[in-house]
Each structure stands twice: as C-alpha cells, then as structure tokens.
Tab-separated table of C-alpha atoms and ligand atoms in Angstrom:
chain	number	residue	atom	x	y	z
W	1	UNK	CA	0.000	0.000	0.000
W	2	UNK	CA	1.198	3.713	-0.510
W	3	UNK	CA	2.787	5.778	2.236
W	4	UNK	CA	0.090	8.039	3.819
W	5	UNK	CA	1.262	11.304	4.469
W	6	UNK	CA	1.767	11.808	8.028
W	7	UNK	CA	-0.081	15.419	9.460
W	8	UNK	CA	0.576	17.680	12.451
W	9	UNK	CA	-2.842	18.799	13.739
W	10	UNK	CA	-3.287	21.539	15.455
W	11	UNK	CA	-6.559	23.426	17.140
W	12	UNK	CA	-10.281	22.200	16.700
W	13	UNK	CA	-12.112	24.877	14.016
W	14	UNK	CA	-15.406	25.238	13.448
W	15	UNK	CA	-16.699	27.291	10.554
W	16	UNK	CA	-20.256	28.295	11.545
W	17	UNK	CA	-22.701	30.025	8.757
W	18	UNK	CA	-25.893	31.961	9.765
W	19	UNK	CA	-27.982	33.944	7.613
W	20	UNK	CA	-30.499	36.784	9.472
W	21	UNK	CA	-33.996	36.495	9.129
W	22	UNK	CA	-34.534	40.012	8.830
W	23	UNK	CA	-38.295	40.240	8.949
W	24	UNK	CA	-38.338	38.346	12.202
W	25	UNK	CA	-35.695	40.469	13.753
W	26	UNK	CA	-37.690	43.558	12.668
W	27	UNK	CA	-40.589	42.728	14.629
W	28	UNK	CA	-38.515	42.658	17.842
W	29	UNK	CA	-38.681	46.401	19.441
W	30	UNK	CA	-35.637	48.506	19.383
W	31	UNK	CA	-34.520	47.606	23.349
W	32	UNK	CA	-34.761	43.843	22.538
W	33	UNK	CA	-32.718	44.112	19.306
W	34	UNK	CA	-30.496	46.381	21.628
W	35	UNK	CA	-30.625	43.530	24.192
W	36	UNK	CA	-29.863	40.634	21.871
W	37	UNK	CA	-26.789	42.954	20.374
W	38	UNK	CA	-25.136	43.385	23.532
W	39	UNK	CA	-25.728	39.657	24.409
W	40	UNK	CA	-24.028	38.539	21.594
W	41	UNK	CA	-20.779	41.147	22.346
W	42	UNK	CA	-20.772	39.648	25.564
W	43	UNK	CA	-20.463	36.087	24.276
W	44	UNK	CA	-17.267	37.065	21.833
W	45	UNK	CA	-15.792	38.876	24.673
W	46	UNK	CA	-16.196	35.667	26.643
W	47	UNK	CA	-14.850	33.594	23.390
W	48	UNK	CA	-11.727	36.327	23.105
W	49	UNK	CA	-10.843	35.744	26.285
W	50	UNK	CA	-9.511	32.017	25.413
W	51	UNK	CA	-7.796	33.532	22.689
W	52	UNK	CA	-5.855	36.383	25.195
W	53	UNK	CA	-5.091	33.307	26.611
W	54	UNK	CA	-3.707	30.898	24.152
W	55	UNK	CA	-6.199	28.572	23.985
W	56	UNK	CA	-8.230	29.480	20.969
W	57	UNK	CA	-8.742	31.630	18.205
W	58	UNK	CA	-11.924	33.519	16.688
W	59	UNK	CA	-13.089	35.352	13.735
W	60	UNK	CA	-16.302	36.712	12.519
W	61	UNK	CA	-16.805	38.222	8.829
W	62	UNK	CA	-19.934	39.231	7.070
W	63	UNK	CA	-20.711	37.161	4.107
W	64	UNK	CA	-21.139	38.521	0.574
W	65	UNK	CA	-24.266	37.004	-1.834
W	66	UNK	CA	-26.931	34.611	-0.394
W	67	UNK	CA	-25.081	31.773	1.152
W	68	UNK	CA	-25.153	33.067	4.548
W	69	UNK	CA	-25.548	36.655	6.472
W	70	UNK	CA	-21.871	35.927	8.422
W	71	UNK	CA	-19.751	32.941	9.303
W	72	UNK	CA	-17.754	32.402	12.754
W	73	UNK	CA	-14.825	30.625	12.497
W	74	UNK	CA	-13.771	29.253	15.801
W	75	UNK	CA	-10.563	27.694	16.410
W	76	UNK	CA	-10.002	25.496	19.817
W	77	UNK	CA	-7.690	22.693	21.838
W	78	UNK	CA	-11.003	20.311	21.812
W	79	UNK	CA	-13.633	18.924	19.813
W	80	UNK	CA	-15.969	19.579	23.024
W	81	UNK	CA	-15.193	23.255	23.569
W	82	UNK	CA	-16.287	23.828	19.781
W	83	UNK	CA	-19.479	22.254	20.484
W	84	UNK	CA	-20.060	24.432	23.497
W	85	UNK	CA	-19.514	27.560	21.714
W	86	UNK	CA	-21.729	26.673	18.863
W	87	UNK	CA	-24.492	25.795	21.836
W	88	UNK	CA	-23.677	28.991	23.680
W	89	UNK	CA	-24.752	30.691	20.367
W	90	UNK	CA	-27.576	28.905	19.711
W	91	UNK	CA	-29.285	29.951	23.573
W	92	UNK	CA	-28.600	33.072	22.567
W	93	UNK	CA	-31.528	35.683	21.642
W	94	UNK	CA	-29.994	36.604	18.157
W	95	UNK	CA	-29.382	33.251	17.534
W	96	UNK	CA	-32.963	32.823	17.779
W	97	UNK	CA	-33.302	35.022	14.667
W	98	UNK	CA	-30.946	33.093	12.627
W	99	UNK	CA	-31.035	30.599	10.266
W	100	UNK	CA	-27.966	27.958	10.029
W	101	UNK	CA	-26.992	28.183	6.875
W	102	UNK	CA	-23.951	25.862	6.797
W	103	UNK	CA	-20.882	25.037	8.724
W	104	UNK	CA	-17.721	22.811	8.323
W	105	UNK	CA	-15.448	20.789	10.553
W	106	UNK	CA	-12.170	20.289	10.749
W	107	UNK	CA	-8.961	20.397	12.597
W	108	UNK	CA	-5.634	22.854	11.756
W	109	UNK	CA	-3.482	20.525	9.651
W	110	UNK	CA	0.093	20.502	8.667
W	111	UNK	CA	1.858	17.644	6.124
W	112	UNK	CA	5.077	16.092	6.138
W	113	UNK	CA	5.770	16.982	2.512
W	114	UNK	CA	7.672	19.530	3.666
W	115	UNK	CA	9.029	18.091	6.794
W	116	UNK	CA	11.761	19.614	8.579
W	117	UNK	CA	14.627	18.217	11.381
W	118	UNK	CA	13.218	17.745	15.564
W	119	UNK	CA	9.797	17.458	16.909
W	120	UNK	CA	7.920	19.547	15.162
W	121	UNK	CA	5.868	20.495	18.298
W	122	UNK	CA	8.753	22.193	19.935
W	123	UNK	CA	9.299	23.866	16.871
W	124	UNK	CA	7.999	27.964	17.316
W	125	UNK	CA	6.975	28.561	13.708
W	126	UNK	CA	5.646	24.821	13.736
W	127	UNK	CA	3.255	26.023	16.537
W	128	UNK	CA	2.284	29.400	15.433
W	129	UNK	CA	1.142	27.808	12.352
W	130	UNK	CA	-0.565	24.815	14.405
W	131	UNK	CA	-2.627	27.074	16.821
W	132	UNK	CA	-2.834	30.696	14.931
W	133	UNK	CA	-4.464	33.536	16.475
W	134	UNK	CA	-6.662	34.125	13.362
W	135	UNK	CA	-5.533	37.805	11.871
W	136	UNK	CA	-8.150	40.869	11.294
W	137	UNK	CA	-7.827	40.985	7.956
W	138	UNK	CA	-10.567	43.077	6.263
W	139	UNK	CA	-11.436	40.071	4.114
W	140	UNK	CA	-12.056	36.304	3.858
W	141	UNK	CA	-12.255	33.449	1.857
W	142	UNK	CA	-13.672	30.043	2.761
W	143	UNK	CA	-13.644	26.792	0.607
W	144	UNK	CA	-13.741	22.998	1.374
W	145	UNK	CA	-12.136	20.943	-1.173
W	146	UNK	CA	-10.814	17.299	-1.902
W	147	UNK	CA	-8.138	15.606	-3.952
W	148	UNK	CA	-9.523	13.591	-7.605
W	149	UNK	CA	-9.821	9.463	-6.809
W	150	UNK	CA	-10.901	8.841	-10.320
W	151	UNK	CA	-9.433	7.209	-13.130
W	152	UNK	CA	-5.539	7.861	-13.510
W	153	UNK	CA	-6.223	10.708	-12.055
W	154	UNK	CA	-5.994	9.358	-8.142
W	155	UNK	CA	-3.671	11.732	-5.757
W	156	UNK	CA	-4.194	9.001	-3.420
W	157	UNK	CA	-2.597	6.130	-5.667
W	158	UNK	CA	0.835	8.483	-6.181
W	159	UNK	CA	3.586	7.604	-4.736
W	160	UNK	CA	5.082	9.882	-2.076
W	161	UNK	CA	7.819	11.194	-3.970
W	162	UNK	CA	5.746	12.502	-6.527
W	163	UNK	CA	3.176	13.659	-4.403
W	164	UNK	CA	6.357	15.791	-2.658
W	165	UNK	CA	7.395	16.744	-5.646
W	166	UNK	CA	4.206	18.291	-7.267
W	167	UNK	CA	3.368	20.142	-3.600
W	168	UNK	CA	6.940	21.857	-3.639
W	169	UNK	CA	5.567	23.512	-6.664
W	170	UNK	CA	2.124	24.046	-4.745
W	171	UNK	CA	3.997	25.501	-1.860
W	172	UNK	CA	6.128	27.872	-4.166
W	173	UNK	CA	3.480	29.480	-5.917
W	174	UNK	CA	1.977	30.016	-2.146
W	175	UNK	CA	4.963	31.868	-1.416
W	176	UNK	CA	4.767	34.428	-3.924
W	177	UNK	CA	1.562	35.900	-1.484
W	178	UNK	CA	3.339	35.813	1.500
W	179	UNK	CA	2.623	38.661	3.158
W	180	UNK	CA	-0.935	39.258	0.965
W	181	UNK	CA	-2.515	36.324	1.831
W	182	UNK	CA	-2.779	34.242	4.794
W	183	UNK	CA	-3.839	30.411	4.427
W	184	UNK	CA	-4.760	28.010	7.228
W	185	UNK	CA	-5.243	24.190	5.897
W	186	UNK	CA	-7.889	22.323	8.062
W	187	UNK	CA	-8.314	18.757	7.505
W	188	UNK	CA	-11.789	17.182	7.444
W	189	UNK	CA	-11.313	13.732	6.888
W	190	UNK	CA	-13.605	11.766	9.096
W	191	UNK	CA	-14.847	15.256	10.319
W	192	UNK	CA	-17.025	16.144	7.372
W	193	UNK	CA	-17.739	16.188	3.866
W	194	UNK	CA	-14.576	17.510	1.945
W	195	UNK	CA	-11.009	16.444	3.023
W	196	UNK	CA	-9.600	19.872	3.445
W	197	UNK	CA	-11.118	23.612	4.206
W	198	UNK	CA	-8.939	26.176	3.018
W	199	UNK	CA	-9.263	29.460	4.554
W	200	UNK	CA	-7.313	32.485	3.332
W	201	UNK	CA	-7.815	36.101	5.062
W	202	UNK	CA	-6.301	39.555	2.909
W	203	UNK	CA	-6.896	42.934	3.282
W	204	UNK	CA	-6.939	42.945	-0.700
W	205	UNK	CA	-9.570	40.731	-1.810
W	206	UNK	CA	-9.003	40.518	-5.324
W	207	UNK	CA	-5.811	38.395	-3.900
W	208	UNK	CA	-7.809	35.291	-3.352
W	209	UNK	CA	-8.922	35.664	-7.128
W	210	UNK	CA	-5.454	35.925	-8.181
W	211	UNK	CA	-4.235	33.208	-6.394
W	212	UNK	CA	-6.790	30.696	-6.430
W	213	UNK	CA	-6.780	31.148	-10.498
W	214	UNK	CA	-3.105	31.013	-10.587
W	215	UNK	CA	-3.351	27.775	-8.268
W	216	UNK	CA	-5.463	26.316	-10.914
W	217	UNK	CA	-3.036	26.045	-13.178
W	218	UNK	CA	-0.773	24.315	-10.926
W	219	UNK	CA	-0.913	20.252	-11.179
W	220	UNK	CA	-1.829	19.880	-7.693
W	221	UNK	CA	-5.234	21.815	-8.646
W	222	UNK	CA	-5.272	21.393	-12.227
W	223	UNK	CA	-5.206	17.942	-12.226
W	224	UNK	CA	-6.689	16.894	-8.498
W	225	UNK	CA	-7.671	19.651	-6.997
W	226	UNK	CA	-12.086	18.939	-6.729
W	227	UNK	CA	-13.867	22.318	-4.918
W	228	UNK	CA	-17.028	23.109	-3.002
W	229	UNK	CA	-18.906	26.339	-2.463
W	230	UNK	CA	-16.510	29.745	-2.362
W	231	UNK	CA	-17.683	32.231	0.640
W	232	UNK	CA	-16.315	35.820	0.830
W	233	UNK	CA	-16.566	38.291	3.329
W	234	UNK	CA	-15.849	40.910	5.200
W	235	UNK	CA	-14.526	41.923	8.482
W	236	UNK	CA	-17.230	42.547	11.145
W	237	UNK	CA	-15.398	44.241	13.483
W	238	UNK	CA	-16.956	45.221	17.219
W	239	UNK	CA	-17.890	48.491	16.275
W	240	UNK	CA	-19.215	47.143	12.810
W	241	UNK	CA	-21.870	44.465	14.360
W	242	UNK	CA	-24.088	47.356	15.751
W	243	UNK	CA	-24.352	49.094	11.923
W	244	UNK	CA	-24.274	45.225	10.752
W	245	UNK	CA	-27.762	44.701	12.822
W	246	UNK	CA	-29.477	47.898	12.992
W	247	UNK	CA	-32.984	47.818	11.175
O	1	76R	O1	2.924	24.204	4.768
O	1	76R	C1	3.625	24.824	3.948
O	1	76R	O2	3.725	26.067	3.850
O	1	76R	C2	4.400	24.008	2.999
O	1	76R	C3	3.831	24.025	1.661
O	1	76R	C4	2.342	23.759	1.611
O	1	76R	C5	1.637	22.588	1.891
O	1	76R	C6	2.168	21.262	2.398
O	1	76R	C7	1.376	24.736	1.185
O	1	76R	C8	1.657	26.061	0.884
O	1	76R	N1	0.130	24.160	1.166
O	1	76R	C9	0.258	22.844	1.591
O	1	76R	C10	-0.763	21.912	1.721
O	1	76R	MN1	-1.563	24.983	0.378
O	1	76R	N2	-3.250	25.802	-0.323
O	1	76R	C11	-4.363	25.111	-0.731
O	1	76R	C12	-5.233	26.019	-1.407
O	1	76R	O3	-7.459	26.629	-4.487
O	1	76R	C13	-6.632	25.718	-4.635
O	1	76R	O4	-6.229	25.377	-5.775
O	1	76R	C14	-6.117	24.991	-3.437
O	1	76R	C15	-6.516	25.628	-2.110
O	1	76R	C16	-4.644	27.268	-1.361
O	1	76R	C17	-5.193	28.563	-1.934
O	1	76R	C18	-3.397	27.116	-0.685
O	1	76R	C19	-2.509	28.152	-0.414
O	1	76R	N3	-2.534	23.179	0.605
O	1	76R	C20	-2.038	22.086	1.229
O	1	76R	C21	-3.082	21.074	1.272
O	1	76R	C22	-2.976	19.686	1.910
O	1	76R	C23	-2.540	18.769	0.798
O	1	76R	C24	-2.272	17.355	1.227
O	1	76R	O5	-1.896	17.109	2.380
O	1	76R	O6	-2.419	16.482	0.337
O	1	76R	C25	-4.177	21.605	0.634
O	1	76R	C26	-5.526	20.966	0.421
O	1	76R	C27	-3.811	22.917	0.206
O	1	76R	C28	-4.631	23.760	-0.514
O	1	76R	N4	-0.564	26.746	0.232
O	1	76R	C29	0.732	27.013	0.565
O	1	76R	C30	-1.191	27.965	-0.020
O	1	76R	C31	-0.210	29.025	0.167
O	1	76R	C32	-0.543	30.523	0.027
O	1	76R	C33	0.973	28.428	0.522
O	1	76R	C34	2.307	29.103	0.801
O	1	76R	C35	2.464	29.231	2.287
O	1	76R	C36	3.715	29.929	2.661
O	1	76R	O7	4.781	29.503	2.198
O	1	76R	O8	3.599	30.898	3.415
C-alpha cells in the first residue's frame, strides 16, 4: 500500500454560517434588538478571552451574496469546547433570529511533505502555524475541497515522492503571497464532507482571485484539486456588528 502522508494537527475549528432572518428580527422592538446585540458582544468577549489566553482563536466576517448573512470561524484545543460555543450561540436571543446556513469541521493541519529536522511540536513557527491567532484581515475566503480518486487521475494512488514533488511547486506558488494572503489548511477527513477547508484572510480581496486562479493552473489543482462552495466576506469588526444589525 502507498505511504500516507503523516499530518501535524493543530486546534479544533469550526466554521459556523448563519444567515439573518430580517423580517423576524424587525418585529422585535428597538430595546430587545439592543438587548440581543449586547448579548451577543458579551459572548465574543467571553470567546476572546480564550484567545488572550492561548487557547483558541476567533473570527467573525460578514458574508457577501446569499449563502449566509456571516460565518464564525472558531478555532479550539477540543472537539468539546467547539461544540459548546456553537451551543452557547444557539441559547442566545440573536441566535434565535438566525437561520444555520452551513458550517464545516475540521482540525488545523500541517503535512510532512515539507518536513523539517526535531519534533515539530517544539518547533515555534511549527506552533504558530498549528494554533494561529486568526488575523483581522478586512477580508475572507472560505472553501472545502478534496483531492480527484478517479481514473488515472488518483492523488491518493501516487507515490510519495511525486506527491512531494508536485506540492513543492504548490507551496512555491503560495509563497509568492506571503505577506498578501494568509492560508490556514484544516483537515476534514472523518470530520465532514470535503477532506480539506482552506481558509485564506487579505486585506486585498481581489488576492484570493489571483491566487486561487493562478493555483489552478498548478498540477496539484489542475489535475486533483475537486472544490465546493466559495464564501467571501468581510470583516465585522466590534464596532461594525451594531451598523451590521441595525434595522
Ligand atoms: O505548509 C507549507 O507552507 C508548505 C507548503 C504547503 C503545503 C504542504 C502549502 C503552501 N500548502 C500545503 C498543503 Mn496549500 N493551499 C491550498 C489552497 O485553491 C486551490 O487550488 C487549493 C486551495 C490554497 C489557496 C493554498 C494556499 N494546501 C495544502 C493542502 C494539503 C494537501 C495534502 O496534504 O495532500 C491543501 C488541500 C492545500 C490547498 N498553500 C501554501 C497555499 C499558500 C498561500 C501556501 C504558501 C504558504 C507559505 O509559504 O507561506
């Protein structure tokens, strides 16, 4: 049988999609919508406090087009924390005019393709990747995807050298964004539908265009790359939920 390739995994993420139902929300008066607001600030102080302390990560954008109203992307040590924060939500009164419109689980992953000398876990730049305190970038861009099993055309049945080989040149087109676009790998095998998510955040959107499409001519993509639904967004920042939810 073929060598697998061996991952680091990191924090517990949860990408949680809600969309508003506006006409419900309207019919709430002004003091409850006020009420429901604060509420809900309260809960991601509570959630930011794991990240001040190391043990998580959170992010909330506003989602462009009809998917979903915003997504929260929650990153933690445990399966079971992720579960409580998605319940704390959903007790919530906003929650209560929300409709889930999606979410996606997975945890922070790392390959070996790349591997470098010592434990890895000890390794600084190993660990900021493993457990990243997600960045405010103005934008977002979530997608799950999975490598092709069909055919000749089976990532799975390559050989590990070759499957090295043809992420090196994955990697180095990466590279040529550093510093415009940050990507976090989750794996989802066993977790849910796709094998990976791929989340990227930029202050310049039109980066994930550029390097998504110049991904896709890369072998890794071209040939195996299979994708699900795109979601874009933008940063909902404290001060931007109350504008976000005023009616
Ligand atoms: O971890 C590393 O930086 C080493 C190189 C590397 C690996 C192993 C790397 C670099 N990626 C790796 C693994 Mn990636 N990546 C994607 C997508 O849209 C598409 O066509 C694909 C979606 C993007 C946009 C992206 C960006 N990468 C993976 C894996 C796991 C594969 C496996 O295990 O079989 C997937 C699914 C995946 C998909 N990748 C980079 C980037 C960028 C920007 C980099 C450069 C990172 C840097 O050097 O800073």
């Amino acid at each position: 049988t073929n060598e697998a390739a061996q991952t680091l995994d990191g924090w517990y993420s949860l990408h949680d999609f809600r969309t508003v139902d506006w006409s419900a929300w309207r019919t709430l008066s002004s003091d409850e919508r006020q009420a429901a607001v604060h509420e809900f600030l309260g809960l991601l102080e509570k959630w930011g406090i794991a990240e001040q302390e190391d043990r998580g990560s959170q992010a909330l954008y506003s989602i462009v087009g009809q998917k979903a109203d915003f997504m929260l992307m929650i990153l933690r040590p445990t399966m079971e924390e992720l579960n409580e924060i998605e319940m704390e939500f959903n007790k919530s009164l906003l929650a209560e005019y929300t409709i889930p419109s999606g979410s996606y689980v997975s945890v922070v992953e790392l390959s070996n393709y790349m591997g470098g000398d010592g434990d890895p876990y000890e390794n600084p730049h190993v660990r900021s990747r493993l457990y990243p305190k997600l960045p405010e970038s103005k934008h977002v861009c979530f997608y799950p995807m999975d490598k092709r099993r069909q055919g000749n055309d089976n990532w799975y049945m390559l050989p590990m050298e070759e499957r090295r080989s043809l992420m090196r040149s994955h990697g180095m087109i990466g590279r040529q964004y550093a510093g415009k676009v940050k990507q976090i790998i989750t794996g989802s095998v066993g977790f849910d539908d796709y094998e990976w998510g791929v989340t990227l955040f930029a202050d310049d959107v039109l980066q994930f265009k550029k390097l998504v499409y110049e991904m896709r001519f890369d072998e890794v993509s071209a040939r195996y790359g299979e994708f699900g639904s795109f979601f874009v967004g933008n940063l909902l920042s404290r001060d931007r939920i109350h504008s976000f939810l005023y009616i």
